[in-house]
PDB file of C-alpha atoms in Angstrom:
ATOM      1  CA  ASP A 211     -15.806  -2.625   2.884  1.00 90.00           C
ATOM      2  CA  ILE A 212     -15.146  -3.237  -0.793  1.00 96.00           C
ATOM      3  CA  GLN A 213     -13.740  -6.703  -1.471  1.00 97.00           C
ATOM      4  CA  MET A 214     -11.107  -7.178  -4.165  1.00 98.00           C
ATOM      5  CA  THR A 215     -10.540 -10.584  -5.762  1.00 98.00           C
ATOM      6  CA  GLN A 216      -7.601 -11.358  -8.021  1.00 98.00           C
ATOM      7  CA  SER A 217      -7.151 -14.308 -10.316  1.00 97.00           C
ATOM      8  CA  PRO A 218      -5.184 -16.389 -10.657  1.00 97.00           C
ATOM      9  CA  SER A 219      -3.377 -16.580  -7.313  1.00 98.00           C
ATOM     10  CA  THR A 220      -0.325 -18.024  -9.012  1.00 98.00           C
ATOM     11  CA  LEU A 221       0.663 -17.828 -12.648  1.00 97.00           C
ATOM     12  CA  SER A 222       3.439 -19.802 -14.305  1.00 97.00           C
ATOM     13  CA  ALA A 223       4.965 -18.061 -17.294  1.00 98.00           C
ATOM     14  CA  SER A 224       8.132 -17.768 -19.339  1.00 97.00           C
ATOM     15  CA  VAL A 225      10.153 -14.836 -20.572  1.00 98.00           C
ATOM     16  CA  GLY A 226       8.432 -13.345 -23.593  1.00 98.00           C
ATOM     17  CA  ASP A 227       4.939 -14.514 -22.611  1.00 98.00           C
ATOM     18  CA  ARG A 228       1.946 -12.205 -22.570  1.00 98.00           C
ATOM     19  CA  VAL A 229       0.561 -12.236 -19.035  1.00 98.00           C
ATOM     20  CA  THR A 230      -2.862 -11.100 -17.884  1.00 98.00           C
ATOM     21  CA  ILE A 231      -4.044 -10.746 -14.282  1.00 98.00           C
ATOM     22  CA  THR A 232      -7.670 -10.062 -13.418  1.00 98.00           C
ATOM     23  CA  CYS A 233      -9.042  -8.107 -10.485  1.00 98.00           C
ATOM     24  CA  ARG A 234     -12.718  -7.880  -9.557  1.00 98.00           C
ATOM     25  CA  SER A 235     -14.349  -5.608  -7.008  1.00 98.00           C
ATOM     26  CA  SER A 236     -17.454  -6.395  -4.968  1.00 97.00           C
ATOM     27  CA  GLN A 237     -19.039  -3.135  -6.074  1.00 97.00           C
ATOM     28  CA  SER A 238     -18.349  -0.534  -8.713  1.00 98.00           C
ATOM     29  CA  ILE A 239     -15.208   1.468  -8.091  1.00 98.00           C
ATOM     30  CA  ASN A 240     -15.362   3.376 -11.389  1.00 97.00           C
ATOM     31  CA  SER A 241     -11.678   3.588 -12.367  1.00 98.00           C
ATOM     32  CA  TRP A 242     -10.275   4.058  -8.866  1.00 98.00           C
ATOM     33  CA  LEU A 243      -7.845   1.181  -9.089  1.00 98.00           C
ATOM     34  CA  ALA A 244      -4.087   0.892  -8.698  1.00 98.00           C
ATOM     35  CA  TRP A 245      -1.711  -1.961  -9.483  1.00 98.00           C
ATOM     36  CA  TYR A 246       1.494  -2.691  -7.549  1.00 98.00           C
ATOM     37  CA  GLN A 247       4.474  -4.960  -8.061  1.00 98.00           C
ATOM     38  CA  GLN A 248       6.252  -6.415  -5.045  1.00 98.00           C
ATOM     39  CA  LYS A 249       9.435  -8.441  -4.923  1.00 98.00           C
ATOM     40  CA  PRO A 250      10.446 -10.535  -1.889  1.00 96.00           C
ATOM     41  CA  GLY A 251      11.706  -8.434   0.999  1.00 96.00           C
ATOM     42  CA  LYS A 252      10.956  -5.176  -0.798  1.00 98.00           C
ATOM     43  CA  ALA A 253       8.288  -2.508  -0.622  1.00 98.00           C
ATOM     44  CA  PRO A 254       5.560  -2.516  -3.259  1.00 98.00           C
ATOM     45  CA  LYS A 255       5.963  -0.263  -6.274  1.00 98.00           C
ATOM     46  CA  VAL A 256       2.986   1.397  -7.918  1.00 98.00           C
ATOM     47  CA  LEU A 257       2.716   0.568 -11.621  1.00 98.00           C
ATOM     48  CA  ILE A 258      -0.663   1.915 -12.654  1.00 98.00           C
ATOM     49  CA  SER A 259      -3.235   4.282 -11.203  1.00 98.00           C
ATOM     50  CA  LYS A 260      -6.784   5.137 -12.202  1.00 98.00           C
ATOM     51  CA  ALA A 261      -7.018   1.705 -13.828  1.00 98.00           C
ATOM     52  CA  SER A 262      -4.925   2.539 -16.881  1.00 98.00           C
ATOM     53  CA  ILE A 263      -2.487   5.389 -16.203  1.00 98.00           C
ATOM     54  CA  LEU A 264       1.109   4.213 -16.268  1.00 98.00           C
ATOM     55  CA  GLU A 265       3.158   5.719 -13.449  1.00 97.00           C
ATOM     56  CA  THR A 266       6.289   7.662 -14.335  1.00 95.00           C
ATOM     57  CA  GLY A 267       9.220   5.404 -15.071  1.00 96.00           C
ATOM     58  CA  VAL A 268       7.201   2.212 -15.444  1.00 98.00           C
ATOM     59  CA  ALA A 269       7.993   0.135 -18.516  1.00 98.00           C
ATOM     60  CA  SER A 270       5.507   0.421 -21.372  1.00 98.00           C
ATOM     61  CA  ARG A 271       5.050  -3.376 -21.488  1.00 98.00           C
ATOM     62  CA  PHE A 272       2.736  -2.910 -18.488  1.00 98.00           C
ATOM     63  CA  SER A 273      -0.815  -1.800 -19.188  1.00 98.00           C
ATOM     64  CA  GLY A 274      -4.083  -1.687 -17.301  1.00 98.00           C
ATOM     65  CA  SER A 275      -7.675  -1.651 -18.396  1.00 98.00           C
ATOM     66  CA  GLY A 276     -11.200  -1.895 -17.062  1.00 98.00           C
ATOM     67  CA  SER A 277     -13.759   0.074 -15.125  1.00 98.00           C
ATOM     68  CA  GLY A 278     -16.661  -0.618 -12.809  1.00 97.00           C
ATOM     69  CA  THR A 279     -15.972  -4.000 -11.253  1.00 98.00           C
ATOM     70  CA  GLU A 280     -13.564  -5.776 -13.617  1.00 98.00           C
ATOM     71  CA  PHE A 281      -9.961  -4.846 -14.321  1.00 98.00           C
ATOM     72  CA  THR A 282      -6.906  -6.366 -15.924  1.00 98.00           C
ATOM     73  CA  LEU A 283      -3.166  -5.880 -15.715  1.00 98.00           C
ATOM     74  CA  THR A 284      -1.288  -7.019 -18.806  1.00 98.00           C
ATOM     75  CA  ILE A 285       2.415  -7.524 -19.301  1.00 98.00           C
ATOM     76  CA  SER A 286       2.891  -7.656 -23.048  1.00 98.00           C
ATOM     77  CA  SER A 287       6.196  -9.526 -23.044  1.00 98.00           C
ATOM     78  CA  LEU A 288       7.350 -10.855 -19.693  1.00 98.00           C
ATOM     79  CA  GLN A 289      10.912  -9.927 -18.762  1.00 98.00           C
ATOM     80  CA  PRO A 290      13.160 -11.584 -16.146  1.00 97.00           C
ATOM     81  CA  ASP A 291      12.695  -8.605 -13.823  1.00 97.00           C
ATOM     82  CA  ASP A 292       8.904  -9.046 -13.869  1.00 98.00           C
ATOM     83  CA  PHE A 293       8.780 -12.237 -11.792  1.00 98.00           C
ATOM     84  CA  ALA A 294       7.103 -10.867  -8.669  1.00 98.00           C
ATOM     85  CA  THR A 295       3.773 -10.625  -6.881  1.00 98.00           C
ATOM     86  CA  TYR A 296       1.187  -8.183  -8.186  1.00 98.00           C
ATOM     87  CA  TYR A 297      -1.600  -6.556  -6.176  1.00 98.00           C
ATOM     88  CA  CYS A 298      -4.612  -4.533  -7.195  1.00 98.00           C
ATOM     89  CA  GLN A 299      -6.015  -1.938  -4.787  1.00 98.00           C
ATOM     90  CA  GLU A 300      -9.227   0.038  -4.872  1.00 98.00           C
ATOM     91  CA  TYR A 301      -9.205   3.620  -3.722  1.00 98.00           C
ATOM     92  CA  LYS A 302     -12.841   4.582  -4.149  1.00 97.00           C
ATOM     93  CA  SER A 303     -13.354   4.302  -0.404  1.00 92.00           C
ATOM     94  CA  ASN A 304     -11.539   5.902   2.529  1.00 94.00           C
ATOM     95  CA  SER A 305     -10.679   2.413   3.773  1.00 96.00           C
ATOM     96  CA  PRO A 306      -8.785   1.133   0.727  1.00 97.00           C
ATOM     97  CA  THR A 307      -8.489  -2.591   0.148  1.00 98.00           C
ATOM     98  CA  PHE A 308      -6.067  -4.795  -1.752  1.00 98.00           C
ATOM     99  CA  GLY A 309      -6.556  -7.963  -3.699  1.00 98.00           C
ATOM    100  CA  GLN A 310      -4.886 -11.048  -2.275  1.00 98.00           C
ATOM    101  CA  GLY A 311      -2.067 -10.935  -4.816  1.00 98.00           C
ATOM    102  CA  THR A 312      -0.960 -12.843  -7.912  1.00 98.00           C
ATOM    103  CA  LYS A 313       2.465 -14.428  -7.900  1.00 98.00           C
ATOM    104  CA  VAL A 314       4.064 -14.606 -11.336  1.00 98.00           C
ATOM    105  CA  GLU A 315       6.629 -17.381 -11.356  1.00 97.00           C
ATOM    106  CA  THR A 316       8.665 -19.273 -13.848  1.00 93.00           C
TER     107      THR A 316
ATOM    108  CA  GLN B 233      14.499  12.367  -4.343  1.00 95.00           C
ATOM    109  CA  VAL B 234      11.649  11.129  -2.173  1.00 96.00           C
ATOM    110  CA  HIS B 235      12.791   8.943   0.699  1.00 98.00           C
ATOM    111  CA  LEU B 236      10.893   7.337   3.579  1.00 98.00           C
ATOM    112  CA  VAL B 237      12.587   5.416   6.383  1.00 98.00           C
ATOM    113  CA  GLU B 238      10.618   3.575   9.032  1.00 98.00           C
ATOM    114  CA  SER B 239      11.938   2.692  12.477  1.00 98.00           C
ATOM    115  CA  GLY B 240      10.690   1.592  15.864  1.00 97.00           C
ATOM    116  CA  GLY B 241       9.716  -1.978  15.106  1.00 97.00           C
ATOM    117  CA  GLY B 242      10.801  -4.913  17.200  1.00 97.00           C
ATOM    118  CA  VAL B 243       9.590  -7.730  19.411  1.00 98.00           C
ATOM    119  CA  VAL B 244       6.883  -6.791  21.909  1.00 98.00           C
ATOM    120  CA  GLN B 245       4.718  -8.794  24.288  1.00 98.00           C
ATOM    121  CA  PRO B 246       0.960  -9.070  23.749  1.00 97.00           C
ATOM    122  CA  GLY B 247      -0.907  -6.181  25.333  1.00 97.00           C
ATOM    123  CA  ARG B 248       2.050  -3.807  25.160  1.00 98.00           C
ATOM    124  CA  SER B 249       2.479  -0.671  23.061  1.00 98.00           C
ATOM    125  CA  LEU B 250       4.851   0.405  20.324  1.00 98.00           C
ATOM    126  CA  ARG B 251       5.402   3.626  18.409  1.00 98.00           C
ATOM    127  CA  LEU B 252       6.628   3.475  14.854  1.00 98.00           C
ATOM    128  CA  SER B 253       8.311   6.406  13.131  1.00 98.00           C
ATOM    129  CA  CYS B 254       8.715   7.295   9.468  1.00 98.00           C
ATOM    130  CA  ALA B 255      11.341   9.900   8.626  1.00 98.00           C
ATOM    131  CA  ILE B 256      10.842  11.557   5.268  1.00 97.00           C
ATOM    132  CA  SER B 257      13.044  13.571   2.948  1.00 97.00           C
ATOM    133  CA  GLY B 258      12.803  14.939  -0.562  1.00 96.00           C
ATOM    134  CA  PHE B 259       9.374  16.514  -0.140  1.00 94.00           C
ATOM    135  CA  THR B 260       7.437  18.745   2.242  1.00 93.00           C
ATOM    136  CA  LEU B 261       5.592  16.528   4.708  1.00 93.00           C
ATOM    137  CA  ARG B 262       2.885  19.114   5.489  1.00 93.00           C
ATOM    138  CA  SER B 263       1.777  19.092   1.850  1.00 93.00           C
ATOM    139  CA  TYR B 264       0.784  15.431   1.645  1.00 95.00           C
ATOM    140  CA  ALA B 265      -1.524  12.923   3.231  1.00 97.00           C
ATOM    141  CA  MET B 266       0.322   9.912   4.589  1.00 97.00           C
ATOM    142  CA  HIS B 267      -0.532   6.288   5.235  1.00 98.00           C
ATOM    143  CA  TRP B 268       0.559   3.154   7.040  1.00 98.00           C
ATOM    144  CA  VAL B 269       0.174  -0.239   5.343  1.00 98.00           C
ATOM    145  CA  ARG B 270       1.138  -3.588   6.842  1.00 98.00           C
ATOM    146  CA  GLN B 271       1.968  -7.056   5.593  1.00 98.00           C
ATOM    147  CA  ALA B 272       1.814 -10.123   7.808  1.00 98.00           C
ATOM    148  CA  PRO B 273       4.455 -12.795   7.148  1.00 97.00           C
ATOM    149  CA  GLY B 274       3.719 -14.530   3.841  1.00 96.00           C
ATOM    150  CA  LYS B 275       0.460 -12.614   3.436  1.00 97.00           C
ATOM    151  CA  GLY B 276      -0.893  -9.743   1.373  1.00 98.00           C
ATOM    152  CA  LEU B 277      -1.043  -6.014   1.935  1.00 98.00           C
ATOM    153  CA  GLU B 278      -3.435  -4.389   4.387  1.00 98.00           C
ATOM    154  CA  TRP B 279      -4.064  -0.668   4.713  1.00 98.00           C
ATOM    155  CA  VAL B 280      -3.863   0.422   8.367  1.00 98.00           C
ATOM    156  CA  ALA B 281      -4.238   4.190   8.749  1.00 98.00           C
ATOM    157  CA  THR B 282      -4.303   7.549   6.970  1.00 98.00           C
ATOM    158  CA  ILE B 283      -3.752  11.139   8.053  1.00 97.00           C
ATOM    159  CA  SER B 284      -4.550  14.168   5.936  1.00 95.00           C
ATOM    160  CA  HIS B 285      -1.973  16.839   5.172  1.00 93.00           C
ATOM    161  CA  ASP B 286      -3.453  19.190   7.788  1.00 91.00           C
ATOM    162  CA  ASN B 287      -4.248  16.503  10.388  1.00 92.00           C
ATOM    163  CA  SER B 288      -7.982  17.169  10.063  1.00 93.00           C
ATOM    164  CA  ILE B 289      -8.768  13.648   8.847  1.00 94.00           C
ATOM    165  CA  GLU B 290      -7.685  10.352  10.382  1.00 96.00           C
ATOM    166  CA  ASN B 291      -8.913   6.992   9.100  1.00 95.00           C
ATOM    167  CA  TYR B 292      -8.211   3.616  10.632  1.00 97.00           C
ATOM    168  CA  ALA B 293      -8.735   0.025   9.567  1.00 96.00           C
ATOM    169  CA  ASP B 294     -11.482  -1.718  11.519  1.00 93.00           C
ATOM    170  CA  SER B 295      -9.024  -4.464  12.481  1.00 88.00           C
ATOM    171  CA  MET B 296      -7.040  -2.003  14.568  1.00 89.00           C
ATOM    172  CA  LYS B 297      -9.533   0.772  15.290  1.00 84.00           C
ATOM    173  CA  GLY B 298      -9.382   2.011  18.866  1.00 91.00           C
ATOM    174  CA  ARG B 299      -5.823   0.775  19.278  1.00 96.00           C
ATOM    175  CA  LEU B 300      -4.080   3.119  16.854  1.00 95.00           C
ATOM    176  CA  THR B 301      -3.151   6.766  16.613  1.00 97.00           C
ATOM    177  CA  ILE B 302      -1.542   8.188  13.496  1.00 98.00           C
ATOM    178  CA  SER B 303       0.187  11.525  13.876  1.00 97.00           C
ATOM    179  CA  ARG B 304       2.853  13.683  12.324  1.00 96.00           C
ATOM    180  CA  ASP B 305       5.449  16.284  13.334  1.00 94.00           C
ATOM    181  CA  ASN B 306       6.019  18.415  10.268  1.00 92.00           C
ATOM    182  CA  SER B 307       8.869  20.282  11.960  1.00 94.00           C
ATOM    183  CA  LYS B 308      10.711  16.976  12.329  1.00 96.00           C
ATOM    184  CA  ASN B 309       9.612  15.606   8.931  1.00 95.00           C
ATOM    185  CA  THR B 310       8.327  12.531  10.719  1.00 97.00           C
ATOM    186  CA  LEU B 311       5.143  10.453  10.644  1.00 98.00           C
ATOM    187  CA  TYR B 312       4.186   8.255  13.596  1.00 98.00           C
ATOM    188  CA  LEU B 313       1.974   5.285  14.366  1.00 98.00           C
ATOM    189  CA  GLN B 314       1.174   4.614  18.014  1.00 98.00           C
ATOM    190  CA  MET B 315      -0.052   1.039  18.462  1.00 98.00           C
ATOM    191  CA  ASN B 316      -1.591  -0.080  21.758  1.00 97.00           C
ATOM    192  CA  SER B 317      -2.878  -3.386  23.134  1.00 97.00           C
ATOM    193  CA  LEU B 318      -0.907  -5.298  20.546  1.00 97.00           C
ATOM    194  CA  ARG B 319      -2.000  -8.801  19.584  1.00 96.00           C
ATOM    195  CA  ALA B 320      -0.232 -11.701  17.926  1.00 97.00           C
ATOM    196  CA  GLU B 321      -2.192 -11.006  14.736  1.00 96.00           C
ATOM    197  CA  ASP B 322      -0.601  -7.543  14.534  1.00 97.00           C
ATOM    198  CA  THR B 323       2.723  -9.210  13.689  1.00 98.00           C
ATOM    199  CA  ALA B 324       3.706  -7.743  10.325  1.00 98.00           C
ATOM    200  CA  VAL B 325       6.043  -5.477   8.431  1.00 98.00           C
ATOM    201  CA  TYR B 326       4.692  -1.945   8.682  1.00 98.00           C
ATOM    202  CA  PHE B 327       5.248   0.397   5.744  1.00 98.00           C
ATOM    203  CA  CYS B 328       4.694   4.130   5.613  1.00 98.00           C
ATOM    204  CA  ALA B 329       3.600   5.532   2.285  1.00 98.00           C
ATOM    205  CA  ARG B 330       2.936   8.889   0.709  1.00 98.00           C
ATOM    206  CA  ASP B 331      -0.336   9.761  -0.927  1.00 97.00           C
ATOM    207  CA  PRO B 332      -0.053  11.324  -4.401  1.00 96.00           C
ATOM    208  CA  GLY B 333      -2.836  13.840  -3.857  1.00 89.00           C
ATOM    209  CA  ILE B 334      -2.298  17.595  -3.862  1.00 84.00           C
ATOM    210  CA  PRO B 335      -2.877  19.413  -0.531  1.00 81.00           C
ATOM    211  CA  GLY B 336      -6.538  19.262   0.404  1.00 82.00           C
ATOM    212  CA  THR B 337      -7.127  15.938  -1.265  1.00 91.00           C
ATOM    213  CA  ILE B 338      -6.503  12.333  -0.302  1.00 95.00           C
ATOM    214  CA  MET B 339      -6.304   9.841  -3.160  1.00 96.00           C
ATOM    215  CA  TYR B 340      -5.934   6.773  -0.912  1.00 97.00           C
ATOM    216  CA  TYR B 341      -3.342   5.059  -3.025  1.00 97.00           C
ATOM    217  CA  PHE B 342       0.353   4.796  -2.326  1.00 98.00           C
ATOM    218  CA  GLU B 343       2.875   6.555  -4.514  1.00 97.00           C
ATOM    219  CA  TYR B 344       6.069   6.235  -2.464  1.00 98.00           C
ATOM    220  CA  TRP B 345       6.898   3.624   0.157  1.00 98.00           C
ATOM    221  CA  GLY B 346       9.482   3.116   2.843  1.00 98.00           C
ATOM    222  CA  GLN B 347      11.326  -0.167   3.226  1.00 98.00           C
ATOM    223  CA  GLY B 348       9.205  -1.229   6.195  1.00 98.00           C
ATOM    224  CA  THR B 349       9.860  -1.990   9.853  1.00 98.00           C
ATOM    225  CA  PRO B 350       9.032  -5.438  11.280  1.00 98.00           C
ATOM    226  CA  VAL B 351       6.838  -5.802  14.350  1.00 98.00           C
ATOM    227  CA  THR B 352       6.592  -9.146  16.149  1.00 98.00           C
ATOM    228  CA  VAL B 353       4.056  -9.570  18.923  1.00 98.00           C
ATOM    229  CA  SER B 354       5.009 -12.577  20.990  1.00 97.00           C
ATOM    230  CA  SER B 355       5.414 -13.595  24.607  1.00 94.00           C
TER     231      SER B 355
END
């Protein structure tokens, strides 16, 4: 199985900050990577697919980049609604795996 | 509007079985691959199972392989997950999710999610 590693596990930030989360895969996944946002007690919401494609309806302050084994999710200016946990997920394989999550807190 | 609603979760003793359901609306179930993803209390997300749009492909996570059957009834717009020989470590919220791929393809990421149904395995 492909292993996904996110860093940091927890990130302290303030409204207006630029936030960057990193995700690394144990082998090349080309650009087959998605990012999700999850709030407590809620289902995850997909933000980005294919490493950098913003899903419909997702705010433009979110962006993704990378290919191969290293990827980043950037929030250009953190908003109050963005405090949540973020997960990366590879979908190169038919047994997709998630990173362990990054909690963005105040 | 796409909508997925899971049901069937609850408290079950170790070794027993449970069948989860996911009722869909707002799209044609037979056109899409579907998935189950779980999340143990306070933990991250774990993919569990996938079924192709035409039922020709089923994939299962190694952690539950041999104890799971994913199925669908397109006439009832419902996806199922039959879980057998449940263990304490299967305690989690189970989400159903829709694949974004067009018929004949499986992308293996999760475009739409239900709200989840909790499963607790405990004596």
